[in-house]
Amino acid sequence: MTSKFGLKDFVLLVAILAVGLSVWLAMVQRQREWRQLGLVNTKLNELERHLVLMEDRLAAAAASLPASPAPGAPQAAAADTAWARPGVPVTRTGSWSFVHSPLAVEALEPDGTFTEIFEGQPPIITPYRYADVYGRRVVLGLVCESLGAYHPETLKLRGMLADAWQYAPDGTWARVHINPAARFSDGRPVTSEDVRYTYHDFMSNMEIQAERFRSVYSGIQTVTPIDPHTVEFVFKEPRFDNLDQALGFPIIPRHVYEHFTSTQVNQSTGLLLGSGPFKLEGFDPANPAEQWAPPRDIVLVRNESYWGPKPALERIRFKVVQDSLARLTAYTNGEGDMMRPIPIQWDAKVGLDAEGRPKDPDFLEHHNPLKWFNMQGGYSWIGWQCGPRNGKLTPFHDRRVRLAMTHLIDRETIRREIEK
């Protein structure tokens, strides 16, 4: 039998092997470039943090100086603070940036998909309509942004959409300047009118079912645009959290949401568009009937025109697995990259057997369960309603009742087994 493998076949095989080798070498080189870029970004972030500290010190040193420029100062300096009230210090915190560059993580696959497993089904992800931690996880910071937020390491207020602000010494008003570079994901600029619309026409609209947020941001009396990039807040009374309220609520685009009636907003499940680093996959404001609805996975795609530091990931997927053991199985099988643990899962993996050994030592070797709980877990507390309710004092008005209820909580076990 004659062989059918001839010279042409040999040449073709060599060519295929050469192309394959070239592709593999290109992939290896690309990975090295990503790692080097990650190291460079890490060093740049360190330099930026040092610059922010220097800016904070300079701002503190200049706090007693008026905002207006000194005689003879360049005209550009005057224009930079033209939005500010005279005589009140201006706070500048620098541009929002990564605390730690994701590109510096060697295990990260650039442009990949990160999957987070939820234990409950979010029914709504429309801004100001969601009422659970899942909606907040999707909306705030990923798709929509606020004027400012707390830095996760320094725990100081930093500008997000804002690049500077003034806060009245008596706590009665705040004036905020919006970063001119800030853009919504459709390319339109973020303006002071968007801030006013978000608070007065959307969140404070009694026809929109946003009671939860209206009660939280109740300290603001008026939101007034001063110019396209400057907005002023007047507060009902001096309070410790006035500046937090002014900087803390997510801003939505007026040119998108003003086309929806209150009924459409209340009946919506996924009217979601903002200025953040990600946007909701497939959402078209012109066709709201095609918006996201449960029980589909929530998929966010990278906002390629994001005005801030672009994320390394191309997609973030949120999937729901309600059964606790099935959720743990999905996580350990690689179907998800992150999940929030509960006690039964903790015991299944980290608990000890009858002989005092870990039930799953292999899991402990590749996972650190003590890092599962982080700042995203939030802060929990118990408040006893001591004042009147329906015209009568509650039982908690009695100090002995509050003391007894406090002693009923096994705080030592919580401290020893959970918060250790």
CSV table of C-alpha atoms in Angstrom, one decimal:
chain,number,residue,atom,x,y,z
A,1,MET,CA,0.0,0.0,0.0
A,2,THR,CA,1.5,3.4,-1.1
A,3,SER,CA,1.8,6.1,1.5
A,4,LYS,CA,-0.4,9.1,0.9
A,5,PHE,CA,1.8,11.4,3.0
A,6,GLY,CA,3.8,13.4,0.5
A,7,LEU,CA,6.1,16.4,0.4
A,8,LYS,CA,3.1,18.8,0.3
A,9,ASP,CA,1.7,17.2,3.4
A,10,PHE,CA,5.0,17.5,5.2
A,11,VAL,CA,5.4,21.2,4.3
A,12,LEU,CA,1.8,21.8,5.4
A,13,LEU,CA,2.4,20.1,8.8
A,14,VAL,CA,5.6,22.1,9.3
A,15,ALA,CA,3.7,25.3,8.5
A,16,ILE,CA,0.9,24.4,11.0
A,17,LEU,CA,3.5,23.6,13.7
A,18,ALA,CA,5.3,26.9,13.0
A,19,VAL,CA,2.1,28.9,13.3
A,20,GLY,CA,1.1,27.1,16.5
A,21,LEU,CA,4.5,27.8,18.0
A,22,SER,CA,4.4,31.4,17.0
A,23,VAL,CA,0.9,31.8,18.6
A,24,TRP,CA,2.1,30.1,21.8
A,25,LEU,CA,5.2,32.3,22.0
A,26,ALA,CA,3.1,35.4,21.4
A,27,MET,CA,0.8,34.4,24.2
A,28,VAL,CA,3.7,33.9,26.6
A,29,GLN,CA,5.1,37.3,25.6
A,30,ARG,CA,1.7,38.9,26.0
A,31,GLN,CA,1.4,37.4,29.5
A,32,ARG,CA,4.9,38.8,30.4
A,33,GLU,CA,3.9,42.2,29.1
A,34,TRP,CA,0.7,42.2,31.3
A,35,ARG,CA,2.8,41.3,34.4
A,36,GLN,CA,5.3,44.0,33.7
A,37,LEU,CA,2.5,46.5,33.1
A,38,GLY,CA,0.9,45.4,36.4
A,39,LEU,CA,4.2,46.1,38.2
A,40,VAL,CA,4.5,49.5,36.6
A,41,ASN,CA,0.9,50.3,37.6
A,42,THR,CA,1.5,49.2,41.1
A,43,LYS,CA,4.5,51.5,41.4
A,44,LEU,CA,2.4,54.4,39.9
A,45,ASN,CA,-0.4,53.7,42.4
A,46,GLU,CA,2.2,53.9,45.2
A,47,LEU,CA,3.4,57.2,43.9
A,48,GLU,CA,-0.2,58.4,43.6
A,49,ARG,CA,-0.9,57.5,47.2
A,50,HIS,CA,2.1,59.5,48.3
A,51,LEU,CA,1.0,62.4,46.2
A,52,VAL,CA,-2.5,62.2,47.8
A,53,LEU,CA,-0.9,62.3,51.3
A,54,MET,CA,1.1,65.3,50.3
A,55,GLU,CA,-2.1,67.0,48.9
A,56,ASP,CA,-3.9,66.3,52.1
A,57,ARG,CA,-1.1,67.9,54.1
A,58,LEU,CA,-1.0,70.9,51.8
A,59,ALA,CA,-4.8,71.2,52.0
A,60,ALA,CA,-4.6,71.1,55.8
A,61,ALA,CA,-1.8,73.8,55.8
A,62,ALA,CA,-3.9,76.0,53.5
A,63,ALA,CA,-7.2,75.5,55.3
A,64,SER,CA,-7.0,78.9,56.9
A,65,LEU,CA,-6.3,80.7,53.6
A,66,PRO,CA,-9.1,82.1,51.5
A,67,ALA,CA,-10.1,80.3,48.3
A,68,SER,CA,-9.5,83.4,46.2
A,69,PRO,CA,-6.0,83.7,44.6
A,70,ALA,CA,-3.4,86.1,46.0
A,71,PRO,CA,-2.7,89.4,44.1
A,72,GLY,CA,-0.5,88.7,41.1
A,73,ALA,CA,-1.4,85.0,40.9
A,74,PRO,CA,-1.8,83.5,37.5
A,75,GLN,CA,-5.3,83.8,36.0
A,76,ALA,CA,-5.6,80.1,35.5
A,77,ALA,CA,-5.5,79.6,39.3
A,78,ALA,CA,-8.4,82.0,39.7
A,79,ALA,CA,-10.4,80.1,37.1
A,80,ASP,CA,-9.7,76.9,38.9
A,81,THR,CA,-11.6,78.1,42.0
A,82,ALA,CA,-14.1,80.4,40.2
A,83,TRP,CA,-16.8,77.9,41.2
A,84,ALA,CA,-16.0,78.1,44.9
A,85,ARG,CA,-17.4,80.4,47.6
A,86,PRO,CA,-14.8,83.0,48.7
A,87,GLY,CA,-13.2,82.5,52.1
A,88,VAL,CA,-14.1,78.8,52.5
A,89,PRO,CA,-11.3,76.1,52.1
A,90,VAL,CA,-11.5,73.9,49.0
A,91,THR,CA,-10.9,70.1,49.6
A,92,ARG,CA,-9.2,68.3,46.7
A,93,THR,CA,-8.5,64.6,47.0
A,94,GLY,CA,-7.1,63.7,43.6
A,95,SER,CA,-8.6,61.4,41.0
A,96,TRP,CA,-10.2,58.1,41.9
A,97,SER,CA,-7.8,55.2,41.2
A,98,PHE,CA,-7.2,51.6,42.0
A,99,VAL,CA,-5.9,50.9,45.6
A,100,HIS,CA,-4.0,47.9,44.2
A,101,SER,CA,-3.7,47.4,40.5
A,102,PRO,CA,-5.5,44.2,39.4
A,103,LEU,CA,-3.0,43.8,36.6
A,104,ALA,CA,-0.3,43.1,39.3
A,105,VAL,CA,-2.1,39.8,40.2
A,106,GLU,CA,-0.3,37.0,38.3
A,107,ALA,CA,-3.2,34.7,38.5
A,108,LEU,CA,-5.5,37.2,36.8
A,109,GLU,CA,-6.6,36.4,33.3
A,110,PRO,CA,-6.9,39.8,31.6
A,111,ASP,CA,-10.1,40.4,29.7
A,112,GLY,CA,-11.7,37.4,31.4
A,113,THR,CA,-15.0,36.9,33.3
A,114,PHE,CA,-15.3,37.1,37.0
A,115,THR,CA,-18.3,35.2,38.5
A,116,GLU,CA,-19.8,35.9,41.8
A,117,ILE,CA,-22.4,33.6,43.3
A,118,PHE,CA,-25.4,35.1,45.1
A,119,GLU,CA,-27.3,33.2,47.7
A,120,GLY,CA,-30.6,35.1,46.9
A,121,GLN,CA,-32.3,36.2,43.8
A,122,PRO,CA,-32.2,40.0,43.3
A,123,PRO,CA,-35.7,41.0,42.0
A,124,ILE,CA,-34.7,44.6,40.9
A,125,ILE,CA,-31.4,46.3,39.9
A,126,THR,CA,-33.0,49.7,38.9
A,127,PRO,CA,-31.3,52.5,40.8
A,128,TYR,CA,-33.2,53.6,44.0
A,129,ARG,CA,-35.7,50.8,43.5
A,130,TYR,CA,-33.6,47.9,44.7
A,131,ALA,CA,-33.9,47.0,48.4
A,132,ASP,CA,-31.2,44.4,49.1
A,133,VAL,CA,-27.5,44.0,49.2
A,134,TYR,CA,-27.5,42.3,45.8
A,135,GLY,CA,-28.8,45.3,44.1
A,136,ARG,CA,-26.4,47.5,45.9
A,137,ARG,CA,-23.5,45.2,44.9
A,138,VAL,CA,-24.4,45.5,41.2
A,139,VAL,CA,-25.4,49.2,41.0
A,140,LEU,CA,-23.2,51.2,43.3
A,141,GLY,CA,-19.6,51.5,42.2
A,142,LEU,CA,-19.8,49.2,39.2
A,143,VAL,CA,-22.5,50.7,37.1
A,144,CYS,CA,-23.4,54.0,38.9
A,145,GLU,CA,-21.1,56.3,40.8
A,146,SER,CA,-21.6,58.8,43.5
A,147,LEU,CA,-19.8,62.2,43.9
A,148,GLY,CA,-17.5,60.7,46.5
A,149,ALA,CA,-16.8,57.5,48.5
A,150,TYR,CA,-14.7,56.3,51.4
A,151,HIS,CA,-11.2,55.2,50.4
A,152,PRO,CA,-11.0,51.5,51.4
A,153,GLU,CA,-7.6,51.8,53.1
A,154,THR,CA,-7.4,55.3,54.5
A,155,LEU,CA,-11.2,55.4,55.2
A,156,LYS,CA,-11.2,59.1,54.2
A,157,LEU,CA,-13.7,60.6,51.8
A,158,ARG,CA,-12.3,60.8,48.3
A,159,GLY,CA,-13.8,62.3,45.2
A,160,MET,CA,-15.3,59.9,42.7
A,161,LEU,CA,-17.3,62.0,40.3
A,162,ALA,CA,-16.3,65.0,42.2
A,163,ASP,CA,-12.7,66.4,42.1
A,164,ALA,CA,-13.2,69.1,44.8
A,165,TRP,CA,-15.7,70.4,47.3
A,166,GLN,CA,-16.3,73.0,50.0
A,167,TYR,CA,-18.1,72.3,53.3
A,168,ALA,CA,-19.5,75.1,55.4
A,169,PRO,CA,-17.8,75.5,58.8
A,170,ASP,CA,-21.3,75.6,60.4
A,171,GLY,CA,-22.4,72.4,58.5
A,172,THR,CA,-25.3,74.1,56.7
A,173,TRP,CA,-24.2,73.8,53.0
A,174,ALA,CA,-21.7,72.1,50.7
A,175,ARG,CA,-20.6,73.1,47.3
A,176,VAL,CA,-19.2,70.3,45.0
A,177,HIS,CA,-17.3,70.5,41.8
A,178,ILE,CA,-17.7,67.6,39.3
A,179,ASN,CA,-14.8,66.3,37.3
A,180,PRO,CA,-15.2,67.7,33.8
A,181,ALA,CA,-13.9,64.3,32.4
A,182,ALA,CA,-16.8,62.4,34.0
A,183,ARG,CA,-19.0,60.7,31.4
A,184,PHE,CA,-21.9,58.3,31.5
A,185,SER,CA,-21.5,55.1,29.5
A,186,ASP,CA,-23.3,56.5,26.5
A,187,GLY,CA,-20.7,59.2,26.3
A,188,ARG,CA,-22.8,62.1,27.6
A,189,PRO,CA,-21.0,64.3,30.4
A,190,VAL,CA,-22.1,64.1,34.0
A,191,THR,CA,-23.4,67.6,34.9
A,192,SER,CA,-24.8,69.4,38.0
A,193,GLU,CA,-28.3,69.1,36.5
A,194,ASP,CA,-27.9,65.3,36.6
A,195,VAL,CA,-27.2,65.6,40.3
A,196,ARG,CA,-30.2,67.8,40.9
A,197,TYR,CA,-32.5,65.6,38.8
A,198,THR,CA,-31.3,62.5,40.7
A,199,TYR,CA,-32.1,63.9,44.1
A,200,HIS,CA,-35.2,66.1,43.5
A,201,ASP,CA,-37.0,64.6,40.4
A,202,PHE,CA,-36.2,60.9,40.9
A,203,MET,CA,-35.2,59.9,44.5
A,204,SER,CA,-37.5,62.5,46.1
A,205,ASN,CA,-40.4,61.9,43.7
A,206,MET,CA,-43.2,60.5,45.9
A,207,GLU,CA,-44.7,58.6,42.9
A,208,ILE,CA,-41.5,56.5,42.6
A,209,GLN,CA,-41.2,53.7,45.1
A,210,ALA,CA,-37.8,54.8,46.5
A,211,GLU,CA,-38.8,55.2,50.2
A,212,ARG,CA,-35.8,53.4,51.5
A,213,PHE,CA,-33.4,56.0,49.9
A,214,ARG,CA,-35.6,59.0,50.7
A,215,SER,CA,-35.4,58.1,54.4
A,216,VAL,CA,-31.6,57.7,54.2
A,217,TYR,CA,-30.9,61.0,52.4
A,218,SER,CA,-33.5,63.0,54.3
A,219,GLY,CA,-31.0,65.6,55.6
A,220,ILE,CA,-30.7,67.4,52.3
A,221,GLN,CA,-33.0,70.3,51.7
A,222,THR,CA,-32.1,71.5,48.3
A,223,VAL,CA,-29.7,70.6,45.4
A,224,THR,CA,-29.0,73.6,43.2
A,225,PRO,CA,-26.8,73.7,40.0
A,226,ILE,CA,-24.3,76.7,40.1
A,227,ASP,CA,-22.8,76.0,36.7
A,228,PRO,CA,-22.6,72.9,34.5
A,229,HIS,CA,-20.0,71.3,36.8
A,230,THR,CA,-20.8,72.8,40.2
A,231,VAL,CA,-23.7,71.9,42.5
A,232,GLU,CA,-24.6,73.2,45.9
A,233,PHE,CA,-26.3,71.3,48.7
A,234,VAL,CA,-28.3,73.1,51.5
A,235,PHE,CA,-29.0,70.9,54.5
A,236,LYS,CA,-32.0,71.0,56.8
A,237,GLU,CA,-29.8,71.3,59.9
A,238,PRO,CA,-26.2,70.8,60.9
A,239,ARG,CA,-25.5,67.1,61.2
A,240,PHE,CA,-22.4,64.9,61.4
A,241,ASP,CA,-23.3,63.0,58.2
A,242,ASN,CA,-24.3,66.0,55.9
A,243,LEU,CA,-21.3,65.7,53.7
A,244,ASP,CA,-21.7,61.9,53.6
A,245,GLN,CA,-25.2,62.4,52.3
A,246,ALA,CA,-24.2,65.0,49.7
A,247,LEU,CA,-21.4,62.8,48.3
A,248,GLY,CA,-22.9,59.4,48.8
A,249,PHE,CA,-25.9,58.8,46.5
A,250,PRO,CA,-25.4,57.4,43.0
A,251,ILE,CA,-25.9,59.8,40.1
A,252,ILE,CA,-28.1,58.8,37.2
A,253,PRO,CA,-28.4,60.5,33.8
A,254,ARG,CA,-31.4,62.8,33.4
A,255,HIS,CA,-31.4,62.5,29.6
A,256,VAL,CA,-32.1,58.7,30.0
A,257,TYR,CA,-34.4,58.4,33.0
A,258,GLU,CA,-36.6,61.5,32.3
A,259,HIS,CA,-38.2,59.6,29.4
A,260,PHE,CA,-39.7,57.0,31.8
A,261,THR,CA,-42.9,57.6,33.7
A,262,SER,CA,-43.1,56.8,37.4
A,263,THR,CA,-45.2,53.8,36.6
A,264,GLN,CA,-42.6,52.4,34.2
A,265,VAL,CA,-39.9,52.9,36.8
A,266,ASN,CA,-41.9,51.2,39.5
A,267,GLN,CA,-42.6,48.3,37.2
A,268,SER,CA,-39.0,48.0,36.0
A,269,THR,CA,-36.5,45.4,37.0
A,270,GLY,CA,-33.4,46.5,35.2
A,271,LEU,CA,-33.4,50.1,34.0
A,272,LEU,CA,-29.7,50.5,34.8
A,273,LEU,CA,-27.3,53.0,33.2
A,274,GLY,CA,-24.6,55.1,34.9
A,275,SER,CA,-21.0,56.4,34.7
A,276,GLY,CA,-19.2,53.5,36.2
A,277,PRO,CA,-16.5,51.2,34.8
A,278,PHE,CA,-19.1,48.6,33.8
A,279,LYS,CA,-22.5,48.7,32.1
A,280,LEU,CA,-25.4,46.3,32.0
A,281,GLU,CA,-25.0,43.9,29.0
A,282,GLY,CA,-27.7,44.4,26.4
A,283,PHE,CA,-29.5,47.3,28.0
A,284,ASP,CA,-30.9,49.7,25.4
A,285,PRO,CA,-32.7,52.8,26.9
A,286,ALA,CA,-34.7,53.1,23.7
A,287,ASN,CA,-36.1,49.6,24.2
A,288,PRO,CA,-36.8,49.2,27.9
A,289,ALA,CA,-39.0,46.1,27.3
A,290,GLU,CA,-35.8,44.1,26.8
A,291,GLN,CA,-34.3,45.1,30.2
A,292,TRP,CA,-32.8,42.5,32.5
A,293,ALA,CA,-35.3,40.4,34.6
A,294,PRO,CA,-34.9,37.6,37.0
A,295,PRO,CA,-34.0,34.8,37.1
A,296,ARG,CA,-31.4,35.5,34.4
A,297,ASP,CA,-27.8,35.9,35.4
A,298,ILE,CA,-26.8,39.6,35.7
A,299,VAL,CA,-23.9,40.3,33.3
A,300,LEU,CA,-21.9,43.5,33.4
A,301,VAL,CA,-19.5,44.3,30.5
A,302,ARG,CA,-16.6,46.6,30.7
A,303,ASN,CA,-17.4,50.2,29.8
A,304,GLU,CA,-14.7,50.7,27.1
A,305,SER,CA,-15.2,54.5,27.2
A,306,TYR,CA,-14.9,54.8,30.9
A,307,TRP,CA,-13.5,58.1,31.9
A,308,GLY,CA,-11.5,56.7,34.9
A,309,PRO,CA,-9.1,53.8,35.4
A,310,LYS,CA,-10.4,50.9,33.2
A,311,PRO,CA,-10.8,47.5,34.9
A,312,ALA,CA,-8.8,44.5,33.7
A,313,LEU,CA,-11.9,42.3,33.6
A,314,GLU,CA,-14.1,42.2,30.5
A,315,ARG,CA,-17.2,40.9,32.3
A,316,ILE,CA,-18.6,40.4,35.7
A,317,ARG,CA,-21.3,37.7,36.0
A,318,PHE,CA,-23.7,37.4,39.0
A,319,LYS,CA,-25.4,34.0,39.2
A,320,VAL,CA,-27.8,32.7,41.9
A,321,VAL,CA,-27.5,29.4,43.7
A,322,GLN,CA,-30.0,29.4,46.6
A,323,ASP,CA,-29.2,26.1,48.2
A,324,SER,CA,-26.3,26.6,50.5
A,325,LEU,CA,-24.5,23.2,49.9
A,326,ALA,CA,-25.1,23.4,46.2
A,327,ARG,CA,-23.7,26.9,46.2
A,328,LEU,CA,-20.5,25.6,48.0
A,329,THR,CA,-20.2,22.8,45.5
A,330,ALA,CA,-20.5,25.2,42.6
A,331,TYR,CA,-17.8,27.4,44.1
A,332,THR,CA,-15.4,24.5,44.8
A,333,ASN,CA,-16.0,23.1,41.2
A,334,GLY,CA,-14.9,26.4,39.7
A,335,GLU,CA,-18.3,27.6,38.6
A,336,GLY,CA,-17.8,30.8,40.6
A,337,ASP,CA,-14.9,32.9,41.7
A,338,MET,CA,-16.4,34.5,44.9
A,339,MET,CA,-19.2,33.7,47.3
A,340,ARG,CA,-20.3,34.8,50.7
A,341,PRO,CA,-20.0,32.0,53.3
A,342,ILE,CA,-22.6,31.1,55.9
A,343,PRO,CA,-22.0,29.0,59.1
A,344,ILE,CA,-23.1,25.6,57.6
A,345,GLN,CA,-20.6,26.0,54.7
A,346,TRP,CA,-17.9,27.2,57.2
A,347,ASP,CA,-18.4,24.1,59.2
A,348,ALA,CA,-18.4,21.8,56.2
A,349,LYS,CA,-14.9,23.1,55.1
A,350,VAL,CA,-13.2,24.6,58.0
A,351,GLY,CA,-14.8,22.7,60.9
A,352,LEU,CA,-13.0,19.9,62.8
A,353,ASP,CA,-13.8,16.3,62.7
A,354,ALA,CA,-14.1,14.0,65.8
A,355,GLU,CA,-10.4,13.7,66.0
A,356,GLY,CA,-9.8,17.5,65.9
A,357,ARG,CA,-8.6,17.6,62.3
A,358,PRO,CA,-9.9,19.9,59.6
A,359,LYS,CA,-12.6,18.2,57.6
A,360,ASP,CA,-11.2,19.4,54.3
A,361,PRO,CA,-7.4,20.2,54.6
A,362,ASP,CA,-7.1,20.5,50.8
A,363,PHE,CA,-9.6,23.3,50.8
A,364,LEU,CA,-7.7,25.1,53.6
A,365,GLU,CA,-4.5,24.8,51.6
A,366,HIS,CA,-5.9,26.6,48.6
A,367,HIS,CA,-8.4,29.0,50.3
A,368,ASN,CA,-8.1,31.2,53.3
A,369,PRO,CA,-11.6,31.3,54.7
A,370,LEU,CA,-10.6,34.0,57.2
A,371,LYS,CA,-10.4,36.4,54.3
A,372,TRP,CA,-13.9,35.6,53.1
A,373,PHE,CA,-15.4,38.3,55.3
A,374,ASN,CA,-14.3,41.7,54.2
A,375,MET,CA,-15.5,45.3,54.0
A,376,GLN,CA,-18.2,44.3,51.5
A,377,GLY,CA,-19.8,42.3,54.3
A,378,GLY,CA,-21.0,45.6,55.8
A,379,TYR,CA,-21.4,46.6,59.4
A,380,SER,CA,-24.1,45.1,61.6
A,381,TRP,CA,-25.4,46.4,64.9
A,382,ILE,CA,-28.4,46.2,67.2
A,383,GLY,CA,-30.3,49.3,68.2
A,384,TRP,CA,-32.9,49.2,71.0
A,385,GLN,CA,-35.8,51.5,70.3
A,386,CYS,CA,-36.0,53.4,73.6
A,387,GLY,CA,-38.3,56.2,72.7
A,388,PRO,CA,-42.1,56.4,72.3
A,389,ARG,CA,-43.8,54.3,69.7
A,390,ASN,CA,-47.5,54.8,68.9
A,391,GLY,CA,-47.8,57.1,71.9
A,392,LYS,CA,-46.2,54.6,74.4
A,393,LEU,CA,-42.7,53.9,75.6
A,394,THR,CA,-41.3,50.6,74.4
A,395,PRO,CA,-40.0,48.0,76.8
A,396,PHE,CA,-36.5,48.9,75.8
A,397,HIS,CA,-36.9,52.3,77.6
A,398,ASP,CA,-36.1,50.3,80.7
A,399,ARG,CA,-32.4,50.0,81.1
A,400,ARG,CA,-32.8,46.6,82.8
A,401,VAL,CA,-34.5,45.2,79.7
A,402,ARG,CA,-31.7,46.5,77.4
A,403,LEU,CA,-29.1,45.1,79.7
A,404,ALA,CA,-30.9,41.7,79.8
A,405,MET,CA,-31.2,41.5,76.0
A,406,THR,CA,-27.6,42.4,75.6
A,407,HIS,CA,-26.5,39.6,77.9
A,408,LEU,CA,-28.7,37.1,76.0
A,409,ILE,CA,-26.4,37.6,72.9
A,410,ASP,CA,-23.5,35.2,73.0
A,411,ARG,CA,-21.0,37.9,72.1
A,412,GLU,CA,-18.0,35.8,73.3
A,413,THR,CA,-18.8,33.0,70.8
A,414,ILE,CA,-19.2,35.6,68.1
A,415,ARG,CA,-15.8,37.1,69.0
A,416,ARG,CA,-14.1,33.8,69.3
A,417,GLU,CA,-15.5,31.8,66.4
A,418,ILE,CA,-16.5,34.3,63.8
A,419,GLU,CA,-14.6,37.6,64.3
A,420,LYS,CA,-11.3,35.9,65.3
